[in-house]
Amino acid sequence: MSKLITVLNGPNLNLLGKREPEIYGHDTLMDVEEECSGLAQALGFSCRFQQSNYEGQLIDWIQAAREDSAGIIINPAAYSHTSIGILDALHTFEGPVLEVHVSNIHKRESFRHHSYVSERAEGVIAGFGVQGYSMAIQRMATLLQGK
Ligand code: DQA
């Protein structure tokens, strides 16, 4: 089995730490990447951490993950609420998918309450700040180890 976990981040998450810190906190995406990589390694996995502001790029990376990744963790950001293309791409992936949101999307504007990606995700983590990514890595390791 592949030991690679692909972690995907959608639009505007490159600005994590600078963007609306009252909602998303002060940690940067690089901080999150370091945390995820360290934790994945400690659990016997590796992680490929990617961010794009473009829907098609995220779809290409999901398709690439079909070839080499055991699981996908995705924060689709605004595309959560709009993208059937990302949902369709995730449906072509055979391993587990976990969805992460830094903020609690259910406590925010009603247009954020629905996520297309949730229809494919084994689990959704929202509102735990960037700690949600570590929680997702932990859960992914458990799922992949078949526990
Ligand atoms: C987000 C929530 C989305 O509604 C928003 O568009 C984002 C980030 C989150 O991590 O809380 O860009 O996915």
CSV table of N, CA and C and ligand atoms in Angstrom, one decimal:
chain,number,residue,atom,x,y,z
A,1,MET,N,0.8,-1.2,0.0
A,1,MET,CA,0.0,0.0,0.0
A,1,MET,C,0.9,1.3,0.0
A,2,SER,N,0.4,2.3,-0.8
A,2,SER,CA,1.2,3.5,-0.7
A,2,SER,C,1.1,4.1,0.7
A,3,LYS,N,2.2,4.8,1.0
A,3,LYS,CA,2.2,5.5,2.3
A,3,LYS,C,2.0,7.0,2.2
A,4,LEU,N,1.6,7.4,1.0
A,4,LEU,CA,1.5,8.8,0.7
A,4,LEU,C,0.1,9.4,1.0
A,5,ILE,N,0.0,10.5,1.7
A,5,ILE,CA,-1.2,11.2,1.9
A,5,ILE,C,-1.1,12.5,1.2
A,6,THR,N,-2.1,12.8,0.3
A,6,THR,CA,-2.1,14.0,-0.4
A,6,THR,C,-3.0,15.0,0.4
A,7,VAL,N,-2.4,16.2,0.7
A,7,VAL,CA,-3.2,17.2,1.4
A,7,VAL,C,-3.4,18.4,0.4
A,8,LEU,N,-4.6,18.6,0.1
A,8,LEU,CA,-4.9,19.7,-0.9
A,8,LEU,C,-5.6,20.9,-0.3
A,9,ASN,N,-5.3,22.1,-0.7
A,9,ASN,CA,-5.8,23.3,-0.2
A,9,ASN,C,-6.3,24.2,-1.4
A,10,GLY,N,-7.5,24.7,-1.2
A,10,GLY,CA,-8.1,25.5,-2.3
A,10,GLY,C,-7.8,27.0,-2.2
A,11,PRO,N,-8.6,27.8,-2.9
A,11,PRO,CA,-8.3,29.2,-3.1
A,11,PRO,C,-8.2,30.0,-1.9
A,12,ASN,N,-7.3,30.9,-1.9
A,12,ASN,CA,-7.1,31.9,-0.8
A,12,ASN,C,-6.4,31.3,0.4
A,13,LEU,N,-6.2,30.0,0.5
A,13,LEU,CA,-5.5,29.4,1.6
A,13,LEU,C,-4.0,29.7,1.6
A,14,ASN,N,-3.5,30.1,0.5
A,14,ASN,CA,-2.1,30.6,0.5
A,14,ASN,C,-2.0,31.8,1.4
A,15,LEU,N,-3.1,32.5,1.7
A,15,LEU,CA,-3.0,33.7,2.5
A,15,LEU,C,-3.3,33.4,4.0
A,16,LEU,N,-3.3,32.1,4.3
A,16,LEU,CA,-3.6,31.8,5.7
A,16,LEU,C,-2.6,32.5,6.7
A,17,GLY,N,-3.1,33.0,7.8
A,17,GLY,CA,-2.2,33.8,8.7
A,17,GLY,C,-2.3,35.3,8.4
A,18,LYS,N,-2.6,35.6,7.2
A,18,LYS,CA,-2.7,37.1,6.8
A,18,LYS,C,-4.2,37.4,6.6
A,19,ARG,N,-4.9,36.4,6.1
A,19,ARG,CA,-6.3,36.6,5.7
A,19,ARG,C,-7.2,36.5,6.9
A,20,GLU,N,-8.0,37.5,7.1
A,20,GLU,CA,-9.1,37.5,8.2
A,20,GLU,C,-8.6,36.6,9.4
A,21,PRO,N,-7.5,37.0,10.1
A,21,PRO,CA,-7.0,36.2,11.2
A,21,PRO,C,-8.0,36.0,12.3
A,22,GLU,N,-9.0,36.8,12.4
A,22,GLU,CA,-10.0,36.6,13.4
A,22,GLU,C,-10.9,35.4,13.1
A,23,ILE,N,-10.9,35.0,11.8
A,23,ILE,CA,-11.6,33.8,11.5
A,23,ILE,C,-10.7,32.6,11.3
A,24,TYR,N,-9.6,32.8,10.7
A,24,TYR,CA,-8.7,31.7,10.3
A,24,TYR,C,-7.4,31.6,11.1
A,25,GLY,N,-7.2,32.5,12.0
A,25,GLY,CA,-6.0,32.4,12.9
A,25,GLY,C,-4.8,33.0,12.3
A,26,HIS,N,-3.7,32.8,13.0
A,26,HIS,CA,-2.4,33.4,12.7
A,26,HIS,C,-1.4,32.5,12.0
A,27,ASP,N,-1.6,31.2,12.1
A,27,ASP,CA,-0.7,30.2,11.5
A,27,ASP,C,-0.7,30.3,10.0
A,28,THR,N,0.4,30.2,9.4
A,28,THR,CA,0.5,30.2,7.9
A,28,THR,C,0.3,28.8,7.4
A,29,LEU,N,0.1,28.7,6.0
A,29,LEU,CA,0.0,27.4,5.4
A,29,LEU,C,1.3,26.6,5.5
A,30,MET,N,2.4,27.4,5.5
A,30,MET,CA,3.7,26.7,5.7
A,30,MET,C,3.8,26.1,7.1
A,31,ASP,N,3.3,26.8,8.1
A,31,ASP,CA,3.3,26.2,9.5
A,31,ASP,C,2.4,24.9,9.5
A,32,VAL,N,1.3,24.9,8.8
A,32,VAL,CA,0.4,23.8,8.7
A,32,VAL,C,1.1,22.6,8.0
A,33,GLU,N,1.8,22.9,6.9
A,33,GLU,CA,2.5,21.9,6.1
A,33,GLU,C,3.6,21.2,7.0
A,34,GLU,N,4.3,22.0,7.8
A,34,GLU,CA,5.4,21.5,8.6
A,34,GLU,C,4.8,20.5,9.7
A,35,GLU,N,3.7,21.0,10.3
A,35,GLU,CA,3.0,20.2,11.3
A,35,GLU,C,2.5,18.9,10.7
A,36,CYS,N,1.9,19.0,9.5
A,36,CYS,CA,1.3,17.7,8.9
A,36,CYS,C,2.4,16.8,8.5
A,37,SER,N,3.5,17.3,7.9
A,37,SER,CA,4.6,16.4,7.5
A,37,SER,C,5.3,15.7,8.7
A,38,GLY,N,5.5,16.5,9.8
A,38,GLY,CA,6.1,15.9,11.0
A,38,GLY,C,5.2,14.8,11.6
A,39,LEU,N,3.9,15.1,11.6
A,39,LEU,CA,3.0,14.1,12.2
A,39,LEU,C,2.8,12.9,11.3
A,40,ALA,N,2.7,13.1,10.0
A,40,ALA,CA,2.6,12.0,9.1
A,40,ALA,C,3.8,11.1,9.2
A,41,GLN,N,5.0,11.7,9.3
A,41,GLN,CA,6.2,10.9,9.4
A,41,GLN,C,6.2,10.1,10.7
A,42,ALA,N,5.8,10.7,11.8
A,42,ALA,CA,5.8,10.0,13.1
A,42,ALA,C,4.8,8.8,13.0
A,43,LEU,N,3.8,8.9,12.2
A,43,LEU,CA,2.8,7.8,12.1
A,43,LEU,C,3.1,6.8,11.0
A,44,GLY,N,4.3,7.0,10.4
A,44,GLY,CA,4.7,6.1,9.3
A,44,GLY,C,4.2,6.4,7.9
A,45,PHE,N,3.8,7.7,7.7
A,45,PHE,CA,3.3,8.1,6.4
A,45,PHE,C,4.1,9.3,5.9
A,46,SER,N,4.0,9.6,4.7
A,46,SER,CA,4.5,10.9,4.2
A,46,SER,C,3.4,11.7,3.6
A,47,CYS,N,3.6,13.0,3.5
A,47,CYS,CA,2.5,13.8,2.9
A,47,CYS,C,3.0,14.8,1.9
A,48,ARG,N,2.1,14.9,0.8
A,48,ARG,CA,2.4,15.9,-0.2
A,48,ARG,C,1.4,17.0,0.0
A,49,PHE,N,1.9,18.2,0.2
A,49,PHE,CA,1.0,19.3,0.6
A,49,PHE,C,0.9,20.3,-0.6
A,50,GLN,N,-0.3,20.6,-1.1
A,50,GLN,CA,-0.4,21.4,-2.3
A,50,GLN,C,-1.5,22.4,-2.1
A,51,GLN,N,-1.3,23.6,-2.7
A,51,GLN,CA,-2.4,24.6,-2.6
A,51,GLN,C,-2.5,25.2,-4.0
A,52,SER,N,-3.8,25.5,-4.4
A,52,SER,CA,-4.0,26.2,-5.7
A,52,SER,C,-5.2,27.1,-5.6
A,53,ASN,N,-5.2,28.2,-6.3
A,53,ASN,CA,-6.3,29.1,-6.4
A,53,ASN,C,-7.2,28.7,-7.6
A,54,TYR,N,-6.8,27.6,-8.3
A,54,TYR,CA,-7.5,27.2,-9.5
A,54,TYR,C,-8.2,25.8,-9.4
A,55,GLU,N,-9.4,25.8,-9.8
A,55,GLU,CA,-10.2,24.6,-9.7
A,55,GLU,C,-9.6,23.4,-10.5
A,56,GLY,N,-9.2,23.8,-11.7
A,56,GLY,CA,-8.7,22.7,-12.6
A,56,GLY,C,-7.4,22.1,-12.1
A,57,GLN,N,-6.6,23.0,-11.5
A,57,GLN,CA,-5.3,22.5,-10.9
A,57,GLN,C,-5.6,21.5,-9.8
A,58,LEU,N,-6.6,21.8,-9.0
A,58,LEU,CA,-7.0,20.9,-7.9
A,58,LEU,C,-7.5,19.6,-8.4
A,59,ILE,N,-8.3,19.7,-9.5
A,59,ILE,CA,-8.8,18.4,-10.1
A,59,ILE,C,-7.6,17.6,-10.7
A,60,ASP,N,-6.7,18.3,-11.3
A,60,ASP,CA,-5.5,17.6,-11.9
A,60,ASP,C,-4.7,16.9,-10.7
A,61,TRP,N,-4.6,17.5,-9.6
A,61,TRP,CA,-3.9,16.9,-8.5
A,61,TRP,C,-4.6,15.8,-7.9
A,62,ILE,N,-6.0,15.8,-7.9
A,62,ILE,CA,-6.8,14.7,-7.4
A,62,ILE,C,-6.6,13.5,-8.3
A,63,GLN,N,-6.6,13.8,-9.6
A,63,GLN,CA,-6.3,12.7,-10.6
A,63,GLN,C,-4.9,12.1,-10.4
A,64,ALA,N,-4.0,13.0,-10.1
A,64,ALA,CA,-2.6,12.5,-9.9
A,64,ALA,C,-2.5,11.6,-8.7
A,65,ALA,N,-3.3,12.0,-7.7
A,65,ALA,CA,-3.3,11.2,-6.4
A,65,ALA,C,-3.8,9.8,-6.6
A,66,ARG,N,-4.7,9.6,-7.7
A,66,ARG,CA,-5.2,8.3,-8.0
A,66,ARG,C,-4.0,7.3,-8.3
A,67,GLU,N,-2.9,7.8,-8.8
A,67,GLU,CA,-1.8,7.0,-9.2
A,67,GLU,C,-0.9,6.7,-8.0
A,68,ASP,N,-0.8,7.6,-7.0
A,68,ASP,CA,0.3,7.3,-6.0
A,68,ASP,C,-0.1,7.5,-4.5
A,69,SER,N,-1.3,7.9,-4.3
A,69,SER,CA,-1.7,8.3,-2.9
A,69,SER,C,-2.7,7.3,-2.3
A,70,ALA,N,-2.5,7.1,-1.0
A,70,ALA,CA,-3.4,6.2,-0.2
A,70,ALA,C,-4.7,6.9,0.2
A,71,GLY,N,-4.5,8.2,0.5
A,71,GLY,CA,-5.7,9.0,1.0
A,71,GLY,C,-5.5,10.4,0.6
A,72,ILE,N,-6.7,11.1,0.6
A,72,ILE,CA,-6.7,12.6,0.3
A,72,ILE,C,-7.3,13.3,1.5
A,73,ILE,N,-6.6,14.3,1.9
A,73,ILE,CA,-7.2,15.3,2.9
A,73,ILE,C,-7.4,16.6,2.1
A,74,ILE,N,-8.6,17.2,2.1
A,74,ILE,CA,-8.8,18.4,1.3
A,74,ILE,C,-9.5,19.4,2.0
A,75,ASN,N,-9.0,20.6,2.0
A,75,ASN,CA,-9.8,21.8,2.3
A,75,ASN,C,-10.0,22.5,1.0
A,76,PRO,N,-11.2,22.3,0.4
A,76,PRO,CA,-11.5,22.9,-0.9
A,76,PRO,C,-11.8,24.4,-0.8
A,77,ALA,N,-11.8,24.9,0.4
A,77,ALA,CA,-12.1,26.4,0.6
A,77,ALA,C,-13.4,26.7,-0.1
A,78,ALA,N,-13.5,27.8,-0.9
A,78,ALA,CA,-14.7,28.3,-1.5
A,78,ALA,C,-15.3,27.3,-2.5
A,79,TYR,N,-14.4,26.4,-3.1
A,79,TYR,CA,-14.9,25.4,-4.0
A,79,TYR,C,-15.8,24.4,-3.4
A,80,SER,N,-15.7,24.2,-2.0
A,80,SER,CA,-16.5,23.3,-1.3
A,80,SER,C,-18.0,23.5,-1.7
A,81,HIS,N,-18.3,24.8,-1.8
A,81,HIS,CA,-19.7,25.2,-1.9
A,81,HIS,C,-20.2,25.3,-3.3
A,82,THR,N,-19.3,25.1,-4.3
A,82,THR,CA,-19.6,25.3,-5.7
A,82,THR,C,-19.2,24.2,-6.6
A,83,SER,N,-18.2,23.4,-6.3
A,83,SER,CA,-17.6,22.6,-7.3
A,83,SER,C,-18.0,21.2,-7.4
A,84,ILE,N,-18.9,20.9,-8.4
A,84,ILE,CA,-19.2,19.5,-8.8
A,84,ILE,C,-18.0,18.8,-9.4
A,85,GLY,N,-17.2,19.6,-10.1
A,85,GLY,CA,-16.0,19.1,-10.8
A,85,GLY,C,-15.0,18.5,-9.8
A,86,ILE,N,-14.8,19.1,-8.6
A,86,ILE,CA,-14.0,18.6,-7.6
A,86,ILE,C,-14.6,17.3,-7.0
A,87,LEU,N,-15.9,17.4,-6.7
A,87,LEU,CA,-16.7,16.2,-6.2
A,87,LEU,C,-16.5,15.0,-7.2
A,88,ASP,N,-16.7,15.3,-8.5
A,88,ASP,CA,-16.6,14.2,-9.5
A,88,ASP,C,-15.2,13.6,-9.5
A,89,ALA,N,-14.2,14.5,-9.4
A,89,ALA,CA,-12.8,14.0,-9.4
A,89,ALA,C,-12.6,13.1,-8.1
A,90,LEU,N,-13.1,13.5,-7.0
A,90,LEU,CA,-12.9,12.8,-5.8
A,90,LEU,C,-13.6,11.4,-5.9
A,91,HIS,N,-14.7,11.4,-6.6
A,91,HIS,CA,-15.4,10.1,-6.8
A,91,HIS,C,-14.5,9.1,-7.6
A,92,THR,N,-13.5,9.6,-8.4
A,92,THR,CA,-12.7,8.7,-9.1
A,92,THR,C,-11.5,8.1,-8.3
A,93,PHE,N,-11.4,8.7,-7.1
A,93,PHE,CA,-10.3,8.3,-6.2
A,93,PHE,C,-10.8,7.1,-5.3
A,94,GLU,N,-10.0,6.1,-5.2
A,94,GLU,CA,-10.5,4.9,-4.5
A,94,GLU,C,-10.3,4.9,-3.0
A,95,GLY,N,-9.3,5.7,-2.5
A,95,GLY,CA,-9.0,5.6,-1.0
A,95,GLY,C,-9.9,6.6,-0.2
A,96,PRO,N,-9.6,6.7,1.1
A,96,PRO,CA,-10.4,7.6,1.9
A,96,PRO,C,-10.1,9.0,1.6
A,97,VAL,N,-11.2,9.8,1.8
A,97,VAL,CA,-11.1,11.3,1.6
A,97,VAL,C,-11.6,11.9,2.9
A,98,LEU,N,-10.9,12.9,3.5
A,98,LEU,CA,-11.3,13.6,4.6
A,98,LEU,C,-11.3,15.1,4.2
A,99,GLU,N,-12.3,15.8,4.7
A,99,GLU,CA,-12.5,17.2,4.4
A,99,GLU,C,-12.2,18.1,5.6
A,100,VAL,N,-11.5,19.1,5.5
A,100,VAL,CA,-11.1,20.0,6.6
A,100,VAL,C,-11.6,21.4,6.3
A,101,HIS,N,-12.1,22.1,7.3
A,101,HIS,CA,-12.3,23.5,7.2
A,101,HIS,C,-11.8,24.1,8.5
A,102,VAL,N,-11.0,25.2,8.4
A,102,VAL,CA,-10.4,25.8,9.5
A,102,VAL,C,-11.5,26.4,10.4
A,103,SER,N,-12.5,27.1,9.7
A,103,SER,CA,-13.6,27.7,10.5
A,103,SER,C,-14.8,26.8,10.6
A,104,ASN,N,-15.7,27.1,11.4
A,104,ASN,CA,-16.9,26.3,11.5
A,104,ASN,C,-17.9,26.8,10.5
A,105,ILE,N,-17.9,26.2,9.3
A,105,ILE,CA,-18.7,26.7,8.2
A,105,ILE,C,-20.2,26.7,8.6
A,106,HIS,N,-20.6,25.9,9.6
A,106,HIS,CA,-22.1,25.9,9.9
A,106,HIS,C,-22.5,27.1,10.8
A,107,LYS,N,-21.5,27.8,11.3
A,107,LYS,CA,-21.8,28.9,12.2
A,107,LYS,C,-21.7,30.2,11.3
A,108,ARG,N,-21.4,30.1,10.1
A,108,ARG,CA,-21.2,31.3,9.2
A,108,ARG,C,-22.3,31.5,8.3
A,109,GLU,N,-22.1,32.2,7.2
A,109,GLU,CA,-23.2,32.6,6.2
A,109,GLU,C,-23.8,31.3,5.7
A,110,SER,N,-25.1,31.3,5.4
A,110,SER,CA,-25.8,30.1,5.0
A,110,SER,C,-25.2,29.5,3.7
A,111,PHE,N,-24.6,30.3,2.8
A,111,PHE,CA,-24.0,29.7,1.6
A,111,PHE,C,-22.8,28.8,1.9
A,112,ARG,N,-22.3,28.9,3.1
A,112,ARG,CA,-21.2,28.0,3.4
A,112,ARG,C,-21.6,26.7,4.1
A,113,HIS,N,-22.9,26.6,4.3
A,113,HIS,CA,-23.4,25.4,5.1
A,113,HIS,C,-23.4,24.1,4.3
A,114,HIS,N,-23.5,24.3,3.0
A,114,HIS,CA,-23.5,23.1,2.1
A,114,HIS,C,-22.1,22.9,1.4
A,115,SER,N,-21.6,21.7,1.5
A,115,SER,CA,-20.3,21.4,0.8
A,115,SER,C,-20.6,20.2,-0.1
A,116,TYR,N,-20.3,20.3,-1.4
A,116,TYR,CA,-20.5,19.2,-2.3
A,116,TYR,C,-19.5,18.1,-1.9
A,117,VAL,N,-18.3,18.5,-1.5
A,117,VAL,CA,-17.2,17.5,-1.2
A,117,VAL,C,-17.7,16.6,0.0
A,118,SER,N,-18.5,17.1,0.9
A,118,SER,CA,-18.9,16.2,2.0
A,118,SER,C,-19.6,15.0,1.6
A,119,GLU,N,-20.2,15.0,0.4
A,119,GLU,CA,-20.9,13.8,-0.1
A,119,GLU,C,-20.0,12.7,-0.4
A,120,ARG,N,-18.7,13.0,-0.5
A,120,ARG,CA,-17.7,12.0,-0.8
A,120,ARG,C,-16.8,11.7,0.4
A,121,ALA,N,-16.8,12.6,1.3
A,121,ALA,CA,-15.8,12.5,2.4
A,121,ALA,C,-16.2,11.5,3.5
A,122,GLU,N,-15.2,10.7,3.9
A,122,GLU,CA,-15.5,9.8,5.1
A,122,GLU,C,-15.8,10.6,6.3
A,123,GLY,N,-15.1,11.7,6.5
A,123,GLY,CA,-15.4,12.6,7.6
A,123,GLY,C,-15.1,14.0,7.3
A,124,VAL,N,-15.7,14.9,8.1
A,124,VAL,CA,-15.5,16.3,7.9
A,124,VAL,C,-15.1,17.0,9.3
A,125,ILE,N,-14.0,17.8,9.2
A,125,ILE,CA,-13.6,18.5,10.4
A,125,ILE,C,-13.7,20.0,10.2
A,126,ALA,N,-14.5,20.6,11.0
A,126,ALA,CA,-14.7,22.1,10.8
A,126,ALA,C,-14.7,22.8,12.1
A,127,GLY,N,-14.0,23.9,12.2
A,127,GLY,CA,-14.1,24.8,13.4
A,127,GLY,C,-13.0,24.5,14.4
A,128,PHE,N,-12.1,23.7,14.1
A,128,PHE,CA,-11.0,23.4,15.1
A,128,PHE,C,-9.7,24.2,14.7
A,129,GLY,N,-9.9,25.2,13.9
A,129,GLY,CA,-8.7,26.0,13.5
A,129,GLY,C,-7.8,25.1,12.7
A,130,VAL,N,-6.5,25.5,12.6
A,130,VAL,CA,-5.6,24.7,11.8
A,130,VAL,C,-5.3,23.3,12.4
A,131,GLN,N,-5.6,23.2,13.7
A,131,GLN,CA,-5.5,21.9,14.3
A,131,GLN,C,-6.3,20.8,13.6
A,132,GLY,N,-7.3,21.2,12.9
A,132,GLY,CA,-8.1,20.3,12.1
A,132,GLY,C,-7.3,19.5,11.1
A,133,TYR,N,-6.2,20.0,10.6
A,133,TYR,CA,-5.4,19.3,9.7
A,133,TYR,C,-4.7,18.1,10.4
A,134,SER,N,-4.1,18.4,11.6
A,134,SER,CA,-3.5,17.4,12.4
A,134,SER,C,-4.4,16.3,12.7
A,135,MET,N,-5.7,16.7,13.1
A,135,MET,CA,-6.7,15.7,13.4
A,135,MET,C,-7.0,14.8,12.2
A,136,ALA,N,-7.0,15.4,11.1
A,136,ALA,CA,-7.3,14.7,9.8
A,136,ALA,C,-6.1,13.7,9.5
A,137,ILE,N,-4.9,14.1,9.7
A,137,ILE,CA,-3.8,13.2,9.5
A,137,ILE,C,-3.9,12.0,10.4
A,138,GLN,N,-4.2,12.3,11.7
A,138,GLN,CA,-4.3,11.2,12.6
A,138,GLN,C,-5.4,10.2,12.2
A,139,ARG,N,-6.6,10.8,11.8
A,139,ARG,CA,-7.7,10.0,11.4
A,139,ARG,C,-7.4,9.2,10.1
A,140,MET,N,-6.7,9.8,9.2
A,140,MET,CA,-6.3,9.2,8.0
A,140,MET,C,-5.4,8.0,8.3
A,141,ALA,N,-4.4,8.2,9.2
A,141,ALA,CA,-3.5,7.1,9.5
A,141,ALA,C,-4.3,5.9,10.1
A,142,THR,N,-5.3,6.2,10.9
A,142,THR,CA,-6.1,5.1,11.5
A,142,THR,C,-6.9,4.4,10.4
A,143,LEU,N,-7.5,5.2,9.5
A,143,LEU,CA,-8.3,4.6,8.4
A,143,LEU,C,-7.4,3.7,7.5
A,144,LEU,N,-6.2,4.2,7.2
A,144,LEU,CA,-5.3,3.5,6.3
A,144,LEU,C,-4.7,2.2,7.0
A,145,GLN,N,-4.5,2.3,8.3
A,145,GLN,CA,-4.0,1.1,9.0
A,145,GLN,C,-5.1,0.1,9.3
A,146,GLY,N,-6.4,0.5,8.8
A,146,GLY,CA,-7.5,-0.5,9.0
A,146,GLY,C,-7.9,-0.7,10.4
A,147,LYS,N,-7.7,0.2,11.3
A,147,LYS,CA,-8.1,0.1,12.7
A,147,LYS,C,-9.5,0.5,12.9
B,1,DQA,C1,-12.8,27.4,4.6
B,1,DQA,C2,-14.3,27.8,4.7
B,1,DQA,C3,-14.8,28.3,3.3
B,1,DQA,O1,-16.2,28.6,3.4
B,1,DQA,C4,-14.0,29.5,2.8
B,1,DQA,O2,-14.5,29.8,1.5
B,1,DQA,C5,-12.6,29.2,2.8
B,1,DQA,C6,-12.0,28.5,3.9
B,1,DQA,C7,-12.2,27.1,6.0
B,1,DQA,O3,-11.1,26.5,6.0
B,1,DQA,O4,-12.8,27.5,7.0
B,1,DQA,O5,-11.9,29.8,2.0
B,1,DQA,O6,-12.7,26.2,3.8
